[in-house]
PDB file of C-alpha atoms in Angstrom:
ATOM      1  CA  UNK A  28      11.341  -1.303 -13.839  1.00 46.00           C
ATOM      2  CA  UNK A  29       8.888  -4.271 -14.378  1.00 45.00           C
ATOM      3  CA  UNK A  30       5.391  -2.574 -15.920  1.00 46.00           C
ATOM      4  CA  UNK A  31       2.948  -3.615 -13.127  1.00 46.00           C
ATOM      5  CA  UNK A  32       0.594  -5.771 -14.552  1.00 47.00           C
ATOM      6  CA  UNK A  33      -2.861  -4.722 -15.211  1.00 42.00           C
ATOM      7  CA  UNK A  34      -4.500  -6.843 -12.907  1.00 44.00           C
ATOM      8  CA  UNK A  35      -1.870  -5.835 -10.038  1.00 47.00           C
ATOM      9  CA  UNK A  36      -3.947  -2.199 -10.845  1.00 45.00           C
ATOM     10  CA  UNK A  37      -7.766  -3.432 -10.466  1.00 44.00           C
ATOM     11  CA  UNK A  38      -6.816  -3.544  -6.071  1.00 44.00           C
ATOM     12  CA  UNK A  39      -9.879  -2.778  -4.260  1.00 44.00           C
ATOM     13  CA  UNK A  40      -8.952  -0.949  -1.259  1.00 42.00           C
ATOM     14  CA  UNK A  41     -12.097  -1.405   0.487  1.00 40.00           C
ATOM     15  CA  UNK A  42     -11.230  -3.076   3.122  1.00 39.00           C
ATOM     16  CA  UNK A  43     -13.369  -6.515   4.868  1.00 34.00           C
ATOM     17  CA  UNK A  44     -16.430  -7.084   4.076  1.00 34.00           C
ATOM     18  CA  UNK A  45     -18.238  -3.276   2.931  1.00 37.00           C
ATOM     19  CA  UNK A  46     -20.337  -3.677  -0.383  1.00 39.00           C
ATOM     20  CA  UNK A  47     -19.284  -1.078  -3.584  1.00 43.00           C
ATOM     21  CA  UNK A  48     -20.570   1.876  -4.148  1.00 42.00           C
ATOM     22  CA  UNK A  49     -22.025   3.324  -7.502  1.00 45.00           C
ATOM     23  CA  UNK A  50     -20.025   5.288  -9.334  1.00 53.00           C
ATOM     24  CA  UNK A  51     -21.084   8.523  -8.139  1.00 58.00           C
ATOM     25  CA  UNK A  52     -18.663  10.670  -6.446  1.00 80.00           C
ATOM     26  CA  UNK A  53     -18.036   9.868  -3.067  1.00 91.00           C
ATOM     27  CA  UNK A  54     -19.660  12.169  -1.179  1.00 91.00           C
ATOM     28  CA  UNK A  55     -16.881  12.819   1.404  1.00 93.00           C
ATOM     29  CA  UNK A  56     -14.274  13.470  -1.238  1.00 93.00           C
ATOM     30  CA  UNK A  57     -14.686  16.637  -2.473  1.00 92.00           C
ATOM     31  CA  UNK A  58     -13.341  18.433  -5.948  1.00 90.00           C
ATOM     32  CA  UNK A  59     -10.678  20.849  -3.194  1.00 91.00           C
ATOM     33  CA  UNK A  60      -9.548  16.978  -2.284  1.00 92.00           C
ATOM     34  CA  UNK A  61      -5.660  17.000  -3.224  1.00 92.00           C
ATOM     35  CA  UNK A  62      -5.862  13.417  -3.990  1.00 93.00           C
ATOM     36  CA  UNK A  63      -9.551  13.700  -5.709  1.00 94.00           C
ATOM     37  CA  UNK A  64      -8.221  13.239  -9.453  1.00 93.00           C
ATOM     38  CA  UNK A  65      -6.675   9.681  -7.986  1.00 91.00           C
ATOM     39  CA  UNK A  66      -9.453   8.591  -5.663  1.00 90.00           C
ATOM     40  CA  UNK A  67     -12.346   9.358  -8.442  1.00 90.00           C
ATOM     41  CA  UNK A  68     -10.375   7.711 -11.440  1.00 85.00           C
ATOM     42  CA  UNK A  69     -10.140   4.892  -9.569  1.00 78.00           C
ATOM     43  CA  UNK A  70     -13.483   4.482  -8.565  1.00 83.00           C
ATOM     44  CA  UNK A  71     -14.230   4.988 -12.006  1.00 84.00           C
ATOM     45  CA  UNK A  72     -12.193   2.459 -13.364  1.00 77.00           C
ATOM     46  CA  UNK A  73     -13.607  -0.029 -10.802  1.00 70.00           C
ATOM     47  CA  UNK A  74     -10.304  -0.126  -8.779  1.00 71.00           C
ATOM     48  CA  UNK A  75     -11.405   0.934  -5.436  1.00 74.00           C
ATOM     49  CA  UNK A  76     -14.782   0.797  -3.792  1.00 75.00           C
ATOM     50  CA  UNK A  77     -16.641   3.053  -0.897  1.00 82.00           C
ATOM     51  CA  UNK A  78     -18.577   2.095   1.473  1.00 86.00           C
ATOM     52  CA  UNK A  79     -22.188   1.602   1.754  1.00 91.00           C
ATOM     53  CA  UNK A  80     -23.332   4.793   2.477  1.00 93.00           C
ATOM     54  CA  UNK A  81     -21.747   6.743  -0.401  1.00 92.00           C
ATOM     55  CA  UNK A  82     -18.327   7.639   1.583  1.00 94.00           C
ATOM     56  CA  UNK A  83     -15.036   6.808   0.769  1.00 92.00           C
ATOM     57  CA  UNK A  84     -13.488   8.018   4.143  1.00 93.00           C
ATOM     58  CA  UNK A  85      -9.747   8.941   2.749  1.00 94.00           C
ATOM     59  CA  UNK A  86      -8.150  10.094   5.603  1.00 94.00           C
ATOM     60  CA  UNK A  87      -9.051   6.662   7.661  1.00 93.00           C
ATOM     61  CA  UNK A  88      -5.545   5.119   8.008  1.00 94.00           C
ATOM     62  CA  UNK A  89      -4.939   1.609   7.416  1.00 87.00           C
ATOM     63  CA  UNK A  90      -2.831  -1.921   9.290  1.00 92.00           C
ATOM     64  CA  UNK A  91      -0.033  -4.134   8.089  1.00 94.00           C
ATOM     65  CA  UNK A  92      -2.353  -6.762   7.245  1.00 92.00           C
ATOM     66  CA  UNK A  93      -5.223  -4.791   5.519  1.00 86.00           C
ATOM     67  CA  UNK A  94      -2.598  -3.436   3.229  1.00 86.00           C
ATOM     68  CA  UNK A  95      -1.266  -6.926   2.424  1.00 89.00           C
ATOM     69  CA  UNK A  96      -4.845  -7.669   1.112  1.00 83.00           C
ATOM     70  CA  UNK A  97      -4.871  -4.124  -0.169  1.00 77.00           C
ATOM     71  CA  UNK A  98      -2.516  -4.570  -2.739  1.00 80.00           C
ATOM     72  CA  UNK A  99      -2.541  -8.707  -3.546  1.00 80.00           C
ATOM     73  CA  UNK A 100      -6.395  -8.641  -3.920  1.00 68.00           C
ATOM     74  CA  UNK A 101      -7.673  -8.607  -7.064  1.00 53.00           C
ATOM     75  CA  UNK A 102      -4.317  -9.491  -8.686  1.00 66.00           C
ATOM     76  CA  UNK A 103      -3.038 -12.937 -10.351  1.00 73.00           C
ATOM     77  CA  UNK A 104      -0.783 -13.862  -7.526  1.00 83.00           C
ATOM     78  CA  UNK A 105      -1.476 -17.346  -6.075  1.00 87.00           C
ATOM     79  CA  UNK A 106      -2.201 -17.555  -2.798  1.00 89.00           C
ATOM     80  CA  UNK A 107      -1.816 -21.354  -2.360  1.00 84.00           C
ATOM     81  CA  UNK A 108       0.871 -21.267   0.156  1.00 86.00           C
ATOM     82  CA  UNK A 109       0.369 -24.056   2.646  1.00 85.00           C
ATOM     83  CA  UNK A 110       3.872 -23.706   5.131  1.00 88.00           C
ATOM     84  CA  UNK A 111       2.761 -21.023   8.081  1.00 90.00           C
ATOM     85  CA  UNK A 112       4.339 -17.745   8.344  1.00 91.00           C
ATOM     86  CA  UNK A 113       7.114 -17.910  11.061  1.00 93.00           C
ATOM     87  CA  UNK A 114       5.620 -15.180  13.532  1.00 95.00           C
ATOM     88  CA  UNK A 115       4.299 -15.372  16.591  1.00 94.00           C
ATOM     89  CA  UNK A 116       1.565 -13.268  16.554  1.00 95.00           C
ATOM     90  CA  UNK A 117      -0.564 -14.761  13.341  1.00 93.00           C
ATOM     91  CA  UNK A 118      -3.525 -16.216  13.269  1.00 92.00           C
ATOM     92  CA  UNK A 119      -3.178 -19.289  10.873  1.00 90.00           C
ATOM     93  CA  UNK A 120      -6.615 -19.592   9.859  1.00 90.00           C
ATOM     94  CA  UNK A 121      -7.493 -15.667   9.926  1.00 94.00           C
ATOM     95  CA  UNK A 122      -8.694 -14.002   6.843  1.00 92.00           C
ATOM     96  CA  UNK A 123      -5.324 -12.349   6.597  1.00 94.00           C
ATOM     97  CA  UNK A 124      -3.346 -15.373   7.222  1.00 94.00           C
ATOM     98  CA  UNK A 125      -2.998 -16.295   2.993  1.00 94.00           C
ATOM     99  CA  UNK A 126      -1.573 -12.495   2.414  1.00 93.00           C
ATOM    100  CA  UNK A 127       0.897 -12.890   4.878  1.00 95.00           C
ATOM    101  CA  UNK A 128       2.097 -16.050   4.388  1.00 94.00           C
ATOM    102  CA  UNK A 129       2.743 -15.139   0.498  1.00 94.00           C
ATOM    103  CA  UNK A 130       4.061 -11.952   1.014  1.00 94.00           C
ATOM    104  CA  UNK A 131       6.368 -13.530   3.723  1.00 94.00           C
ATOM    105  CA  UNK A 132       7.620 -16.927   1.043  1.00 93.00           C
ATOM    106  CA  UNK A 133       8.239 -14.184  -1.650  1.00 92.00           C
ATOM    107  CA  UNK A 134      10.218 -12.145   0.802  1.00 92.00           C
ATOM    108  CA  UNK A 135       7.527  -9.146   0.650  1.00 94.00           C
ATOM    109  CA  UNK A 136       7.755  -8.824   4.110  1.00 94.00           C
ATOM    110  CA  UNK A 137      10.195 -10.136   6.855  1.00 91.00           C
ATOM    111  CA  UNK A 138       8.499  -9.152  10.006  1.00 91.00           C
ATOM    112  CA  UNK A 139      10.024  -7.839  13.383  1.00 93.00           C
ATOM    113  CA  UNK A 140      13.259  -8.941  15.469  1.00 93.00           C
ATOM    114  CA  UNK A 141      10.880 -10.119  18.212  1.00 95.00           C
ATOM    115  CA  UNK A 142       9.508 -12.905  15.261  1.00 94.00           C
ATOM    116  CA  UNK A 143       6.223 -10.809  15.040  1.00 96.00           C
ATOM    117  CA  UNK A 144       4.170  -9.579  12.047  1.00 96.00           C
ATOM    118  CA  UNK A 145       1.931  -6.949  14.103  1.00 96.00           C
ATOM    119  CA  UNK A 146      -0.994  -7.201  11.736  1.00 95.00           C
ATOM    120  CA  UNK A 147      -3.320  -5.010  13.792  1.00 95.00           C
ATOM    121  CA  UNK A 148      -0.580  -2.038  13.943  1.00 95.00           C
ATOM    122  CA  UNK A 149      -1.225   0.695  11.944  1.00 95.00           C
ATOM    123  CA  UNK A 150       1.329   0.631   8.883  1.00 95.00           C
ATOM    124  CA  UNK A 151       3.323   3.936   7.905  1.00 95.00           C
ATOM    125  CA  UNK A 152       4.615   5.237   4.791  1.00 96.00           C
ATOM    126  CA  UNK A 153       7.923   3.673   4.497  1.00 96.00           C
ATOM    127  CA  UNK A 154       6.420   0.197   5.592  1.00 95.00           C
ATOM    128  CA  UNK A 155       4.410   0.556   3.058  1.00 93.00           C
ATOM    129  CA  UNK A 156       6.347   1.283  -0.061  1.00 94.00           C
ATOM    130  CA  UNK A 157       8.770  -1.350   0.844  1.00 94.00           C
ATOM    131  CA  UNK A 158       6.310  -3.450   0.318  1.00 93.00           C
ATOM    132  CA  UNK A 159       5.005  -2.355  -2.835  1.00 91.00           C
ATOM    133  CA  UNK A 160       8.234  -1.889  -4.644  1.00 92.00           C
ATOM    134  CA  UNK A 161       9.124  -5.693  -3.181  1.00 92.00           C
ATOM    135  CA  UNK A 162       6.067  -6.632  -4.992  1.00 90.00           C
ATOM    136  CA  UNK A 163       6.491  -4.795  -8.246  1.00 89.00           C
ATOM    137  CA  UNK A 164      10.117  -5.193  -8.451  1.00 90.00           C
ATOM    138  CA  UNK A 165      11.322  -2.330  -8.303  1.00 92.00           C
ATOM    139  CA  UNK A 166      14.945  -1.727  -9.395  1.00 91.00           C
ATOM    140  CA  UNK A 167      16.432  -0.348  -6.121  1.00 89.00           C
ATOM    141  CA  UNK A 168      19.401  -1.938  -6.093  1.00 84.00           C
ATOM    142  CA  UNK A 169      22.151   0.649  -5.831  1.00 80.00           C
ATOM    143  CA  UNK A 170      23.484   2.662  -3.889  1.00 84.00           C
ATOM    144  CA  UNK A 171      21.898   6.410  -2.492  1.00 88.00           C
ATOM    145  CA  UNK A 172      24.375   8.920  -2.023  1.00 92.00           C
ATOM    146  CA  UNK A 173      22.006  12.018  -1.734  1.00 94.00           C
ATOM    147  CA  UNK A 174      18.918  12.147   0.694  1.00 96.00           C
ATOM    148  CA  UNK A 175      16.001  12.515  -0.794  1.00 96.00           C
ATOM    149  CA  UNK A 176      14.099  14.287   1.519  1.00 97.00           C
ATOM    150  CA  UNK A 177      15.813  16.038   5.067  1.00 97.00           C
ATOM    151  CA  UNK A 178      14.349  12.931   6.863  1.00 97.00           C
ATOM    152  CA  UNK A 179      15.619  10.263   5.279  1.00 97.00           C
ATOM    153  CA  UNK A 180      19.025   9.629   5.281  1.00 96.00           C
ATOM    154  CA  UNK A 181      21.002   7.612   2.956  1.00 95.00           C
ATOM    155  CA  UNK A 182      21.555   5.171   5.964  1.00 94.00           C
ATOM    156  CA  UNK A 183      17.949   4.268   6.924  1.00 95.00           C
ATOM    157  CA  UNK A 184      16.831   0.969   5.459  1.00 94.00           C
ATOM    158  CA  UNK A 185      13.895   2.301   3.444  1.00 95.00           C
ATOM    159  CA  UNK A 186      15.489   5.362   1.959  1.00 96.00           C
ATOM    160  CA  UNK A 187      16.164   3.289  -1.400  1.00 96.00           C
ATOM    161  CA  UNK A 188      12.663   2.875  -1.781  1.00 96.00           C
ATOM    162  CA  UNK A 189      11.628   6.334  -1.013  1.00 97.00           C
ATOM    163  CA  UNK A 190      14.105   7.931  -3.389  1.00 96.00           C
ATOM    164  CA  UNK A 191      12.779   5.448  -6.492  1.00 96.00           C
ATOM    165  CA  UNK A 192       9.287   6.285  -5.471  1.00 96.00           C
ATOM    166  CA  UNK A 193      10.560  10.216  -5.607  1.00 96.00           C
ATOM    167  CA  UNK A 194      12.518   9.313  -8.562  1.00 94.00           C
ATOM    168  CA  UNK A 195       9.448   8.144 -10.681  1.00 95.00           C
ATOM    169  CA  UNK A 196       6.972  10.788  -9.369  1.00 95.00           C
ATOM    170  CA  UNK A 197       4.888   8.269  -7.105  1.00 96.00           C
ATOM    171  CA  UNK A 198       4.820  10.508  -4.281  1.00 95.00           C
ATOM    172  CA  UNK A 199       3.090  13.419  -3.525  1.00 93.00           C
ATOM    173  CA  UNK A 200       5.615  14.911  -1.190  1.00 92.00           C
ATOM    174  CA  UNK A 201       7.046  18.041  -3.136  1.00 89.00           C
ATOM    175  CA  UNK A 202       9.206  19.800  -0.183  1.00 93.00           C
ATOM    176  CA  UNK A 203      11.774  18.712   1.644  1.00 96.00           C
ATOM    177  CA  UNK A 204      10.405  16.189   4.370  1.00 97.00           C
ATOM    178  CA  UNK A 205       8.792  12.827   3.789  1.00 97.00           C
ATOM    179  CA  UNK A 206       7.610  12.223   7.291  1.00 96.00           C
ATOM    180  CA  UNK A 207       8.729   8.479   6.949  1.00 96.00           C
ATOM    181  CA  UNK A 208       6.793   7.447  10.031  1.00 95.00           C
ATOM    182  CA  UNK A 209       3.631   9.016   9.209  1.00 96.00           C
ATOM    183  CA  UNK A 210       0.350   6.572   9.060  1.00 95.00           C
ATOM    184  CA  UNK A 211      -0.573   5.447   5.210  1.00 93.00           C
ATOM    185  CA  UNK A 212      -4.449   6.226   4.440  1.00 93.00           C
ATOM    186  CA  UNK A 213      -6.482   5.044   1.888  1.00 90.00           C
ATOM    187  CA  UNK A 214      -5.909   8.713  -0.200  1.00 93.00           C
ATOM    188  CA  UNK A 215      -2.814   8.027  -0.019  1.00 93.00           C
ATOM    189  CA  UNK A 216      -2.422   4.597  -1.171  1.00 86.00           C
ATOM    190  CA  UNK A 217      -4.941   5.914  -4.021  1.00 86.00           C
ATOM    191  CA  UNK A 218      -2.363   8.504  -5.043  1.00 92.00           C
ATOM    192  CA  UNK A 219       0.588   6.243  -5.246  1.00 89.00           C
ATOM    193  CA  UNK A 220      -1.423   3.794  -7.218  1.00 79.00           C
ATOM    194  CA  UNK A 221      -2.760   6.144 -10.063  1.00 85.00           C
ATOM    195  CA  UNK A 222       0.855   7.670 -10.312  1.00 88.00           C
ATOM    196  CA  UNK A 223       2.176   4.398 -11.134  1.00 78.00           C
ATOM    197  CA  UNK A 224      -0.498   3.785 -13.816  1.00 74.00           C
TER     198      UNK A 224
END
């Protein structure tokens, strides 16, 4: 597997246009937190921001587009793309429109049958680490003969991704469902992050 580069790592998952927090602990993310060793290290390590009044709201799930920016922000990846992304439902000139229109050249992302992107819609777990191993190349090309997890069989699309992301100890998931549909939220996306580290 490619290292992911240490810029890929400095992604600040806030989200728009909220200003960063100090680095004091967030004070909806309590020590109990199962993801509180992931969200606080990377706060700490200037990878993530809060919002302004001191929260980090982890459970606050995320869309398609927002997680484009999510992980590209903050990296070296170019965003000079000038040809439109081919769905129907984009806003060329949006904030979001340079994310999606890289992700989609590099073949990140391929959108929906009906030529949509559906950057509003909320994006769920497999979604997501499609994209991410897409974008840090991750060596998923061969074949699954096992399930790993009762809920994702060896024919679904995005199992290949789910059992390198078991495979490597990026997911938190320790029993025997994934819940593939499941929204992503930010503690989540904090988790997978700091296990790739």
């Amino acid at each position: 597997m490619k290292k992911i580069s240490a810029k890929l790592l400095l992604i600040p998952l806030l989200l728009l246009n909220f200003t960063q927090t100090s680095h004091a602990e967030f004070k909806d993310v309590f020590h109990l937190h199962k993801n509180y060793d992931a969200i606080i290290y990377l706060q700490e390590n200037d990878m993530i921001q809060g919002y302004p009044d001191n929260t980090f709201k982890p459970e606050n799930k995320i869309n398609r587009a927002e997680f484009l920016k999510i992980i590209m922000e903050g990296t070296d990846i170019p965003l000079d793309i000038q040809q439109n992304a081919p769905f129907s439902d984009i806003n060329q000139n949006s904030w979001y429109a340079p994310y999606v229109k890289k992700a989609y050249k590099e073949g990140w992302i391929s959108g929906y049958p009906d030529k949509t992107f559906k950057p509003e819609q909320t994006i769920n777990k497999v979604e997501a680490l499609k994209i991410l191993g897409e974008l840090q190349n991750w060596d998923i090309h061969y074949s699954i003969t096992t399930a790993p997890y009762n809920d994702t069989p060896v024919s679904e699309w995005y199992t290949k991704y789910v059992a390198y992301a078991k495979n490597h100890n990026y997911l938190e998931e320790a029993g025997s469902t994934f819940s593939p549909e499941n929204p992503m939220t930010r503690a989540k996306i904090c988790e997978i992050i700091y296990r790739t580290l």
